[in-house]
XYZ file of C-alpha atoms in Angstrom:
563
model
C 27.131 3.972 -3.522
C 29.755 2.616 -1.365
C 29.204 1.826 2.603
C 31.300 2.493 5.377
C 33.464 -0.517 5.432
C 33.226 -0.419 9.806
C 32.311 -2.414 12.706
C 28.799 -2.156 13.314
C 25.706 -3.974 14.870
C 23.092 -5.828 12.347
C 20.411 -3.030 13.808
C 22.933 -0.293 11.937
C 23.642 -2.383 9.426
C 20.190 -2.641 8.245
C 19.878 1.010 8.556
C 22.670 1.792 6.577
C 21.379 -0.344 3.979
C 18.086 1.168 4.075
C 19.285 4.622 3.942
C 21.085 3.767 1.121
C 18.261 1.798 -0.889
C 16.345 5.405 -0.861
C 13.716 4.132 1.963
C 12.923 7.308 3.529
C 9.552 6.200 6.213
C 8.630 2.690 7.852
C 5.397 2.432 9.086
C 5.117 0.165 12.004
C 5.023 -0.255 16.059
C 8.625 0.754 17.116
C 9.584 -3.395 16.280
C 12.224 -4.492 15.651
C 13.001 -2.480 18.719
C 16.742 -2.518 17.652
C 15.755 -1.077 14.352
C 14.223 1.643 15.557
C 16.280 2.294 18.412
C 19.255 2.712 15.952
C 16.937 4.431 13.253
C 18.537 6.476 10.873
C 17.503 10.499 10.581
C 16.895 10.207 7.483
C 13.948 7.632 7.791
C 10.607 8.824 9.589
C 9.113 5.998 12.157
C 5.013 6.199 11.360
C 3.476 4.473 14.371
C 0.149 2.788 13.818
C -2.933 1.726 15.088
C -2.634 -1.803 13.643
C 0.083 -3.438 11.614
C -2.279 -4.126 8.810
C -2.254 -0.648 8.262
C 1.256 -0.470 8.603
C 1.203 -2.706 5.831
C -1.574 -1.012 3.598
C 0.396 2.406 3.950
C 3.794 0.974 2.897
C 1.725 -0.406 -0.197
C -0.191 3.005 -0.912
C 3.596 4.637 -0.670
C 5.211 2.027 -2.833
C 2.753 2.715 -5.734
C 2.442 6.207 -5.618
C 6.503 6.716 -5.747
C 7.643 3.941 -7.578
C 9.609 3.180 -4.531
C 9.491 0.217 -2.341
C 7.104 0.615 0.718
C 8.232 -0.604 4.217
C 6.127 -1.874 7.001
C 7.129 -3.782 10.339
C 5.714 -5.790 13.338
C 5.986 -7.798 16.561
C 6.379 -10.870 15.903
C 3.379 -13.508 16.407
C 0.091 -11.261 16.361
C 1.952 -8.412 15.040
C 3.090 -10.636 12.149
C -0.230 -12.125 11.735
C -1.824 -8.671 11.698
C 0.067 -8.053 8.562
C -1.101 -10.307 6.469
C -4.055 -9.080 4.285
C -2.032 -5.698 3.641
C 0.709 -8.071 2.477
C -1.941 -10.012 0.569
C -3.091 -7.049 -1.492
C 0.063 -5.902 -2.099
C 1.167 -9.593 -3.416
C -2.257 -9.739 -5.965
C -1.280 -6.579 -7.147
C 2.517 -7.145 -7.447
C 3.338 -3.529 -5.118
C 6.974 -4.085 -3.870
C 6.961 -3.820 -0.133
C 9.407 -5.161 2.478
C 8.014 -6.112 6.028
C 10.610 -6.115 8.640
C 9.317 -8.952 11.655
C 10.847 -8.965 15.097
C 11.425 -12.954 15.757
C 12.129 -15.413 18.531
C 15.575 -15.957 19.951
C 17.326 -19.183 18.222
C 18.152 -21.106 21.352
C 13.682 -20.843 22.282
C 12.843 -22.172 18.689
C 10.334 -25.092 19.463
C 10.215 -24.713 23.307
C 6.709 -22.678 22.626
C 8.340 -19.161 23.450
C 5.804 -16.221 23.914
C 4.287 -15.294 19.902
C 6.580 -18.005 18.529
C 5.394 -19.125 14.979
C 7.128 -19.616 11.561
C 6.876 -16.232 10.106
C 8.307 -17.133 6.706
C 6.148 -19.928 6.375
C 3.065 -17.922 7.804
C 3.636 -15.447 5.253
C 4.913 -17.141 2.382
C 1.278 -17.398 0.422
C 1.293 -13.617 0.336
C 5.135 -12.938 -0.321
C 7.146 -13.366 -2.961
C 9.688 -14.193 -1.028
C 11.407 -14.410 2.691
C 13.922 -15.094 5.165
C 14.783 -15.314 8.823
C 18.054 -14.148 9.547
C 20.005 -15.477 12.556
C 23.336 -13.921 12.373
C 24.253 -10.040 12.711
C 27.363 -10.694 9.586
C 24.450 -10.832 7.003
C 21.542 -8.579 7.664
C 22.608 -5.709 5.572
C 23.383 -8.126 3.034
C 19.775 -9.617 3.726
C 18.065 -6.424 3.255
C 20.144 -5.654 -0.373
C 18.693 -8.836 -1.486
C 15.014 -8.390 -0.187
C 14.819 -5.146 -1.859
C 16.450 -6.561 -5.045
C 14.350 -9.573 -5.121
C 11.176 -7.003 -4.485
C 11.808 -4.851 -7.718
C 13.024 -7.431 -9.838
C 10.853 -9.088 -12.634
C 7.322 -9.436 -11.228
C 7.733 -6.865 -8.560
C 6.070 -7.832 -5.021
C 6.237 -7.852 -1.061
C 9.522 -9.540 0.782
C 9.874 -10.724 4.518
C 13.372 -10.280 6.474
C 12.596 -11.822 10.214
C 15.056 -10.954 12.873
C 15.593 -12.245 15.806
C 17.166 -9.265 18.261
C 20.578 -11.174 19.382
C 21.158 -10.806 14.903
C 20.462 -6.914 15.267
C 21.901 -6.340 18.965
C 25.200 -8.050 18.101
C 27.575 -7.416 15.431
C 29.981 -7.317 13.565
C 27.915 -6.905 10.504
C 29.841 -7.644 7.247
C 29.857 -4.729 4.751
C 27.493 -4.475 1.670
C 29.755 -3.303 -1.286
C 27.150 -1.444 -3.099
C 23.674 -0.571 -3.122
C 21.215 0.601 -5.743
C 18.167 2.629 -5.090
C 15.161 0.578 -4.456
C 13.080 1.520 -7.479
C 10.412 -0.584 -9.901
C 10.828 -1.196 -12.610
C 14.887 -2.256 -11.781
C 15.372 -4.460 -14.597
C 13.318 -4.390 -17.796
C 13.576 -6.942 -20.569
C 12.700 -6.766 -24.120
C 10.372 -9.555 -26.294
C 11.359 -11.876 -28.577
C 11.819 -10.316 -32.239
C 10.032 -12.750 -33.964
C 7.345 -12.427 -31.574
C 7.073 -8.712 -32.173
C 6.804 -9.575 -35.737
C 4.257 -11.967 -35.419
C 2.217 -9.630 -33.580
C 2.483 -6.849 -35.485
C 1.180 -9.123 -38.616
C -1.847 -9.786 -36.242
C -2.284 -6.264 -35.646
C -2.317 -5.024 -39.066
C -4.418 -8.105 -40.261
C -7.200 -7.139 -37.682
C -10.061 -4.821 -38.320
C -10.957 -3.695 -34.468
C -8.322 -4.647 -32.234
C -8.459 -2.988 -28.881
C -5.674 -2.953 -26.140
C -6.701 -3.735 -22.560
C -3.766 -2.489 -20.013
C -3.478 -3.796 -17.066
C -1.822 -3.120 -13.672
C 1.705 -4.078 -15.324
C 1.359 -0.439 -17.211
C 1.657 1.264 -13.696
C 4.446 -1.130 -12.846
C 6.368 -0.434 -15.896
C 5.263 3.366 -15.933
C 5.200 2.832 -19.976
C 2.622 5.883 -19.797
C 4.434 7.777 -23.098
C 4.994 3.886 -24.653
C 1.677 3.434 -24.765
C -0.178 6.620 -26.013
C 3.061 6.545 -28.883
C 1.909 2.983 -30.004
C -1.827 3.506 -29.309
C -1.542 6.697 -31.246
C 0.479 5.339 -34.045
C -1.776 2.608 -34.711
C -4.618 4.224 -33.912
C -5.978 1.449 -31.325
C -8.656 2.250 -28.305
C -7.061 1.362 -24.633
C -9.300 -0.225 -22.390
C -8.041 -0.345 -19.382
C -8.590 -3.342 -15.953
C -9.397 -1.588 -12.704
C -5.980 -2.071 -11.315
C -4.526 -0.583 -14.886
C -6.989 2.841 -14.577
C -5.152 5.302 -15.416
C -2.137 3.814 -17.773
C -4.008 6.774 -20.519
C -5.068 9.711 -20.156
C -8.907 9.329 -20.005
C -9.751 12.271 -21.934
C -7.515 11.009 -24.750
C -9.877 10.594 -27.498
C -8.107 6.372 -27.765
C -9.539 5.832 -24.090
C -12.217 3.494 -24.059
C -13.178 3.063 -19.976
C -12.330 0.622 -17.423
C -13.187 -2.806 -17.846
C -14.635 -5.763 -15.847
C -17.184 -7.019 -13.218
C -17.842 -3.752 -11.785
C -17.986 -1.627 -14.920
C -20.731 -3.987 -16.755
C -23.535 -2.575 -16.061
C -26.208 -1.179 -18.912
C -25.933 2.321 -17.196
C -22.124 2.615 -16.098
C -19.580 4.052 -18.470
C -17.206 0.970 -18.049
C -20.036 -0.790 -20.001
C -18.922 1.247 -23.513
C -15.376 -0.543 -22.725
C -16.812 -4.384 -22.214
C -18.514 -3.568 -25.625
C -16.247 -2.387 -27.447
C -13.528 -5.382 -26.074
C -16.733 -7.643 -26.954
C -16.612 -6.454 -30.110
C -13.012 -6.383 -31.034
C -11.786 -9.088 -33.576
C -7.785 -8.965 -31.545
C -7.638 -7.983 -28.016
C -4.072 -6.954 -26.822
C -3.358 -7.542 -23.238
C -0.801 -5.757 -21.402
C 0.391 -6.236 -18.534
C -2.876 -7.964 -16.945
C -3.018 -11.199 -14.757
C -6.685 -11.355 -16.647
C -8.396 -12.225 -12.758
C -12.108 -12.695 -12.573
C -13.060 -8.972 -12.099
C -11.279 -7.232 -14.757
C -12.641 -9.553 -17.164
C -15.803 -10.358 -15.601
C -15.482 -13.968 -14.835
C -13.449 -14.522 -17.761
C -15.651 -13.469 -20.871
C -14.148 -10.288 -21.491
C -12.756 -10.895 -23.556
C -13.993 -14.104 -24.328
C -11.845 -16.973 -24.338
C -13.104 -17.678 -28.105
C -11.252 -14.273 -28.900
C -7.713 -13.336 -30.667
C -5.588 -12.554 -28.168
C -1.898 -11.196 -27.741
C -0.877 -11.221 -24.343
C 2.608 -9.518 -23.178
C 3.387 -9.622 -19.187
C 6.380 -9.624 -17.211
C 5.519 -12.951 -15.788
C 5.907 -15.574 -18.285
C 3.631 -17.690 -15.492
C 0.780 -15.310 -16.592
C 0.608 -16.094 -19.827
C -1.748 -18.467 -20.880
C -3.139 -19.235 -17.417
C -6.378 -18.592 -18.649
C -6.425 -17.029 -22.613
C -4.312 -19.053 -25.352
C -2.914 -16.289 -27.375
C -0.012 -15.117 -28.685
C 2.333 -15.340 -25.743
C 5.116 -12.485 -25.387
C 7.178 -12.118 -21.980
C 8.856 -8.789 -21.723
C 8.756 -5.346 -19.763
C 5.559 -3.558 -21.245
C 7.712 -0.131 -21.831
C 10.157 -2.050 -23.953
C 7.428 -4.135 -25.420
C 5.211 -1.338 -26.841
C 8.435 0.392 -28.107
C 9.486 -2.208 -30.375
C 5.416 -2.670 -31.472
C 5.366 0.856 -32.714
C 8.149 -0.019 -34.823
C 7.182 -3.035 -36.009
C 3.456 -1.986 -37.218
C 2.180 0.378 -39.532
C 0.919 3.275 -38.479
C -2.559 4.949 -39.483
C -3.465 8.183 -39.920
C -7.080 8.256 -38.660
C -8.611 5.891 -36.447
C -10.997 3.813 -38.755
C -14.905 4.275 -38.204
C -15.552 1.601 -35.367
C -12.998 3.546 -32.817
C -14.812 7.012 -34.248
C -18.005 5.111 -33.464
C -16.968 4.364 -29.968
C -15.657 8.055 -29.584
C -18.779 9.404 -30.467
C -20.829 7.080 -28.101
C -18.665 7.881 -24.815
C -18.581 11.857 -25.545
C -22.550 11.271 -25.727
C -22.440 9.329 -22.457
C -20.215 12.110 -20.624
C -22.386 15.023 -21.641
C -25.400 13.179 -20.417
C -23.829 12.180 -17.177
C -22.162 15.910 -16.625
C -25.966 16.575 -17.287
C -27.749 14.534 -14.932
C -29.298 16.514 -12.021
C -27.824 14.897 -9.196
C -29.289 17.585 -6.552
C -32.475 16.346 -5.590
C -33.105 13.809 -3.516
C -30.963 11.708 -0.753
C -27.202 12.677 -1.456
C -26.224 10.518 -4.420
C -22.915 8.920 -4.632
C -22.681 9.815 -7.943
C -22.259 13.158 -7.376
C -19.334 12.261 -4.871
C -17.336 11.556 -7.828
C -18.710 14.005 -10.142
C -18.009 16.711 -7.825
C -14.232 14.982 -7.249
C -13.261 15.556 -11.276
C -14.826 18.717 -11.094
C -12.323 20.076 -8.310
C -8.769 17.683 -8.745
C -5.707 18.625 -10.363
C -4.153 16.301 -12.832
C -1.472 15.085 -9.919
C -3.832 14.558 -7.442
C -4.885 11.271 -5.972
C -7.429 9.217 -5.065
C -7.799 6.252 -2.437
C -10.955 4.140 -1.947
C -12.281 0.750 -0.369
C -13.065 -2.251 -1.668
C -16.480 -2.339 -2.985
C -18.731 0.356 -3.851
C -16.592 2.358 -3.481
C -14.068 1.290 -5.895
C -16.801 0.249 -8.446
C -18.245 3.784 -8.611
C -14.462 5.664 -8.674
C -13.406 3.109 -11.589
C -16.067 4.062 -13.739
C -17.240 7.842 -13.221
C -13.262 9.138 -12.021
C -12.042 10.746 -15.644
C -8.150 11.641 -14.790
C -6.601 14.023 -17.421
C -3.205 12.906 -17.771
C -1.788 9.136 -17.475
C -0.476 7.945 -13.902
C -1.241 5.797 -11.098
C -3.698 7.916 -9.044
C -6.320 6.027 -8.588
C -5.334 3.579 -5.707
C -7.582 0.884 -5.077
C -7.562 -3.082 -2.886
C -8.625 -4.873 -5.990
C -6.024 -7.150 -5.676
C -7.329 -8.810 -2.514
C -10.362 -6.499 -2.172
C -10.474 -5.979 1.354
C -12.045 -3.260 3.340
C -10.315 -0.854 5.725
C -7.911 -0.050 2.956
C -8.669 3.568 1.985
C -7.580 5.513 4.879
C -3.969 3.861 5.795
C -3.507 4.011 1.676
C -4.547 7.952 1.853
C -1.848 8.245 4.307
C 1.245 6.503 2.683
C 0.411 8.339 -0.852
C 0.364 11.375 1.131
C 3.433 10.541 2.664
C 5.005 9.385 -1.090
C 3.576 12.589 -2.927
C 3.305 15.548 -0.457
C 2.510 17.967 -2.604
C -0.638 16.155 -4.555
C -4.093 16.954 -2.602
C -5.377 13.117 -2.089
C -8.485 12.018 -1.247
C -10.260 8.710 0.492
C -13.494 7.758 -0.482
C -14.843 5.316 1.676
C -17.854 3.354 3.186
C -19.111 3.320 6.787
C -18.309 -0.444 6.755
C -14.546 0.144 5.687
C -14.186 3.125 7.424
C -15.138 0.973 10.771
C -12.381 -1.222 10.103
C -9.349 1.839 10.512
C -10.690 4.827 11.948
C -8.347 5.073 14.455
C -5.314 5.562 11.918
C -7.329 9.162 11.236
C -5.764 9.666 14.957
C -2.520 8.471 13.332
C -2.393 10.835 10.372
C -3.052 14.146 12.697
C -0.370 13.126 15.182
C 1.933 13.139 11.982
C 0.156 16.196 10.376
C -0.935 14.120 7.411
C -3.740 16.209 5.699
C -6.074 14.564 3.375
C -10.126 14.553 3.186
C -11.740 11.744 3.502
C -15.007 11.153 2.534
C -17.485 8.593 4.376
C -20.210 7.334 2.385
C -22.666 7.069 5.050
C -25.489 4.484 4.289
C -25.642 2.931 7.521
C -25.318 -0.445 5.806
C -23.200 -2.896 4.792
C -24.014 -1.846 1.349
C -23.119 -4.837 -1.012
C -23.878 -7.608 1.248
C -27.317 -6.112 2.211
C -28.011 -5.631 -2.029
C -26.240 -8.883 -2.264
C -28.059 -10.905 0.015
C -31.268 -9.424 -0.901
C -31.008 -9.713 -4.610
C -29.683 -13.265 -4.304
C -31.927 -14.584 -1.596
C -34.672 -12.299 -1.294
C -33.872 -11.144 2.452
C -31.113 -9.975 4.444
C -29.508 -10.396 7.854
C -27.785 -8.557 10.221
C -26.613 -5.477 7.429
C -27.216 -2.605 9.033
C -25.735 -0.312 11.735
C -26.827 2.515 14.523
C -26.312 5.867 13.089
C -23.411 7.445 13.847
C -21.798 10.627 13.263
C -18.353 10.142 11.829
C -17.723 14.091 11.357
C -17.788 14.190 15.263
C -15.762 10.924 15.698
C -13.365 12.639 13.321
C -13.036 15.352 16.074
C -12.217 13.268 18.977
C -9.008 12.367 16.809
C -7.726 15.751 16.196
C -9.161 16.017 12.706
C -11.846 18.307 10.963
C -15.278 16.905 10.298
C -18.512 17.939 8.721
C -21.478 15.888 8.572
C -23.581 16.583 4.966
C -26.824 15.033 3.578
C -27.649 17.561 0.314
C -25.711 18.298 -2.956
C -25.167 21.433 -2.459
C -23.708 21.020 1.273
C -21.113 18.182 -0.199
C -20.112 20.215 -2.974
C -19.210 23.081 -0.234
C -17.439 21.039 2.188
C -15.640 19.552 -1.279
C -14.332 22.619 -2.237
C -13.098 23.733 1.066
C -11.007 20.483 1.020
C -8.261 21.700 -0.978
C -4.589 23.025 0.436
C -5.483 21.408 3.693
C -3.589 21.934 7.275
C -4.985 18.891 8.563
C -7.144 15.884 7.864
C -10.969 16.920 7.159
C -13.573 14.076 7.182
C -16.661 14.755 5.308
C -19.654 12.543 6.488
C -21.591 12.521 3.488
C -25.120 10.916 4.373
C -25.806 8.779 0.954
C -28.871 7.026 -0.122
C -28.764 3.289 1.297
C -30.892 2.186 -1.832
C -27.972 3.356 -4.407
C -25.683 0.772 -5.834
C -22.706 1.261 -9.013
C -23.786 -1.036 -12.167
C -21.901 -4.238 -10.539
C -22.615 -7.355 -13.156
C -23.979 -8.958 -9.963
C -27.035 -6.932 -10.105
C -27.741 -7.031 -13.753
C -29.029 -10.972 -13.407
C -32.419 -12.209 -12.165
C -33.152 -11.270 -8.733
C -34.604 -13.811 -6.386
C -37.751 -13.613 -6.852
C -37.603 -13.842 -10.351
C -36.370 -17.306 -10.510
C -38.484 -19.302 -8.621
C-alpha cells in the first residue's frame, strides 16, 4: 500500500504508518502527547491504570490476533513501568511495539525531569530499539520496528521520541507498508536434515513430539495434526505451546513440565509418556526450566530432534539433531519425508487408554462438598466454553491448574498465560486486549487474590471502554504458593495472608458486576450466567486456602521430613 507522498509532521507520519501496518488500538496514557493528539480514527486510544498494563494488554492482543500489540508511556517512570509486560512478552517471543515519549536533544545529560536511557533501560527485555531524533525518519522508524518485531524470532520493539521529532516535520515518505502480521517470513529446513530426521523417526519405537510456544507463533495448527496423524505420533505439548492440538484429539498427550508433574494432575500422563519415549521431537520450544521441569523432561540422556526458528535455541541445553526453520514449513516437509502408519502402535493406544480413564474419573469426582474447590473452577469452565473462546490467568496457581484440567476442543492459542516471565497482575489487562483482538469470543480471567491486587483498577478501565469479560477471583485470602512454599520448604510461614475482602463489591465501585460465591453449586450459577455479557462480571469465588495444583515443588520431602 502506497502513502501519501505529502508534507507532514513525524506525529502524522507515525500514524499513517500505523494505520497502514493494520494497528487498530494502543493502549497507553495519552503519551506521546503528539501521537495521540494527531491519532488516527481508525486506531482506538485505551487509557490505563498503569503502563504495565498497557503493556500486558498489547501482549494479550498481539497473541490472540496474530497481530502486533502496541503499548506507550511517559517517559522515565512511565517507561520504567513498562518493563515486566515487555519482559513477558520478550520470554515468550509476542511481537509488541512500545511507543516512549523522550527528552528533548539539547537537555540530554543536563539531568532533565524523567531523563534516562530508554533504549538501554529496555534493551534486556526487547529485541530491539531506537530513539529517534529527527521528524524525516519516524514513519520510516516505525516500518522497521514492526518489521524487525514479526521477523524470525518474533518479539517486543522500542521507538523513543522526543516531541520536537513528532511536533516538527517534514517527515519523509514510507514507500510501502505491509501489514504487521507473525509469522511475516517463514523459512524452510535443510533437506538433508529433513532426511535425517525422518530416518530417526521411522527407526524409533515411541517417539513423542513436544510443541512448544513456536506452534502458536507459526499457527502450524493443520501442519501438525497432518504429520502427527500421518505418523501416528502423541503431541505433548509445554505450557506456553497448550493448545497447538486439539486436546480431545485422540494423539494429545497433556501439557508438560514443572507444574503438570504431579502423581495426581493429568500433565503427569504427558511427563511419562515423554519419559518414556525412545526420540523426543521438539518444536518450537526454548526447552526453559518449567516446561521441562528443570531440564529432565526430557532428559538430557534422551534422542532428541529439535526444530526452532531461532537457530540460538538449539542446543542451548539438549544436543540433538539441530534443524532451524519455520515449524509450519518444517512439519510439511516431515510428513513427506516419513512413512506414514496406519494405526498408532500399542504404547500410544496404551497412553490413550490411560488419559480417557483419567478424564472419566476426574469428570467423576464430586467436587460439591466441601470449601469451593478450584478444581471445579475449571471443570465447570470446559463444561460451559465454546471452542473460540478464551482464557486468561495469573502466574501461579492459577496457570498450573488451567494448564492441566483446561481440555480445548479444537487447536488455537486460547489459553493465555505469563509463563514467560511469570509475573502476577497479568490476567486482567490480558482479558482485556484478547477481548479487544477477538470481540466476538466470550473470554475469561481466572485469577488469585494476590494477582488480582496487583491490577484491579484496570476492571475500572475495561467498563469505561465497555469491555465485557468475567473474571473469576480465587479467593484464598493468601498468598497461596509462597505460604505452601514457605511452609513446605521451611516448616513456617511469614507474612502470607490478607484481611478478607469482598472483591464482588470492589468490582461494583468500578462500574462492573460482582457476585461473591463460596459453594459449587452457587459458582456453577454465577458461571453460567457469564456468557453473552454487557459488561464485565467478577465472580468472587471463596476457595479453600489448603488446595494447591500438583506443582513438582510439592511432590519432594517437606521440611520436616528431612531433618
Amino acid at each position: 500500500m502506497k502513502l501519501e507522498n505529502e508534507v507532514k509532521t513525524g506525529a502524522r507520519a507515525v500514524n499513517d504508518a500505523l494505520r497502514d501496518l493494520g494497528v487498530t488500538h494502543i493502549f497507553g496514557m495519552d503519551t506521546p502527547e503528539p501521537i495521540y493528539m494527531d491519532l488516527d480514527p481508525g486506531i482506538k486510544a485505551i487509557t490505563v491504570h498503569d503502563e504495565r498494563a498497557g503493556a500486558v494488554m498489547a501482549d494479550a492482543y498481539a497473541r490472540a490476533s496474530g497481530k502486533v500489540g502496541v503499548c506507550s508511556a511517559i517517559r522515565g517512570p512511565g517507561a520504567t513501568n513498562l518493563v515486566s509486560g515487555l519482559a513477558e512478552a520478550y520470554n515468550t517471543s509476542t511481537p509488541v511495539l512500545a511507543l516512549v515519549n523522550d527528552v528533548a536533544v539539547q537537555n540530554l545529560d543536563r539531568n532533565p525531569i524523567q531523563g534516562i536511557d530508554h533504549v538501554r533501560l529496555l534493551e534486556q527485555v526487547t529485541k530491539w530499539g531506537r530513539r529517534v531524533d529527527t521528524p524525516e525518519r519516524t514513519g520510516e522508524y516505525v516500518v522497521h520496528a514492526m518489521r524487525v518485531a514479526t521477523t524470525g524470532r518474533p518479539g517486543p520493539v522500542l521507538l523513543a521520541f522526543p516531541d520536537a521529532a513528532l511536533s516538527n516535520g517534514p517527515a519523509n515518505p514510507v514507500s510501502s507498508v505491509e501489514p504487521a502480521v507473525y509469522p511475516r517470513v517463514r523459512s524452510g529446513a535443510d533437506p538433508a536434515l529433513i532426511a535425517q530426521a525422518a530416518r530417526e523417526i521411522e527407526q524409533a519405537s515411541r517417539p513423542i513430539i513436544v510443541a512448544g510456544g513456536g506452534l502458536h507463533l507459526s499457527q502450524a495448527y493443520a501442519e501438525l495434526r497432518k504429520f502427527a496423524e500421518h505418523a501416528q505420533i502423541p503431541v505433548a505439548t509445554t505450557p506456553l505451546g497448550k493448545g497447538a492440538i486439539a486436546e480431545t484429539h485422540p494423539l494429545s498427550a497433556g501439557v508438560t513440565g514443572a507444574y503438570t508433574i504431579g502423581k495426581s494432575a493429568r500433565g503427569w500422563l504427558a511427563n511419562q509418556a515423554v519419559k518414556e519415549a525412545d526420540l523426543v521431537i521438539l518444536i518450537g520450544s526454548k526447552t526453559d526450566s518449567i516446561a521441562t521441569d528443570g531440564w529432565t523432561v526430557p532428559a538430557r540422556s534422551q534422542r532428541i530432534i529439535h526444530i526452532d526458528i531461532d537457530p540460538i535455541e538449539l542446543g542451548r541445553t539438549y544436543r540433538s539433531l539441530e534443524i532451524s526453520a519455520d515449524a509450519a514449513l518444517a512439519l510439511t516437509q516431515l510428513t513427506g519425508a516419513v512413512r506414514p502408519l496406519a494405526q498408532p502402535p500399542a504404547w500410544v493406544q496404551t497412553l490413550q487408554a490411560r488419559i480417557e480413564d483419567w478424564y472419566a474419573g476426574f469428570d467423576a469426582l464430586d467436587l460439591s462438598q466441601g470449601p469451593l474447590d478450584p478444581r471445579l473452577v475449571f471443570r465447570s469452565l470446559n463444561r460451559v466454553m465454546n471452542e473460540n473462546d478464551i482464557v486468561t490467568t495469573d502466574a501461579s496457581y492459577c496457570s498450573a491448574w488451567g494448564m492441566d484440567l483446561l481440555r480445548y476442543r479444537t487447536a488455537g492459542r486460547k489459553f493465555l498465560v505469563p509463563r514467560g516471565f511469570a509475573g502476577l497482575g497479568w490476567g486482567v489487562p490480558a482479558a482485556i486486549g484478547a477481548k479487544l483482538a477477538k470481540p466476538d469470543a466470550d473470554v475469561y480471567c481466572v485469577t488469585g487474590d494476590g494477582g488480582f491486587g496487583y491490577v484491579g483498577m484496570e476492571l475500572e478501565t475495561a467498563a469505561r471502554y465497555e469491555i465485557p469479560f468475567c473474571v473469576v477471583v480465587l479467593n484464598n485470602g493468601i498468598l497461596g504458593f509462597q505460604k505452601h512454599y514457605e511452609e513446605h520448604a521451611f516448616g513456617k510461614t511469614v507474612q502470607t495472608s490478607f484481611t478478607p475482602v469482598n472483591y464482588a463489591d470492589f468490582a461494583k465501585t468500578l462500574n462492573c458486576d460482582g457476585v461473591r460465591v463460596s459453594t459449587a453449586k452457587a459458582f456453577e450459577e454465577a458461571l453460567a450466567s457469564a456468557r453473552n455479557l454487557r459488561r464485565p462480571l467478577l465472580i468472587d469465588a471463596v476457595v479453600d486456602p489448603d488446595a494447591k495444583p500438583p506443582i513438582g515443588t510439592f511432590e519432594t520431602a517437606p521440611a520436616k521430613a528431612q531433618h
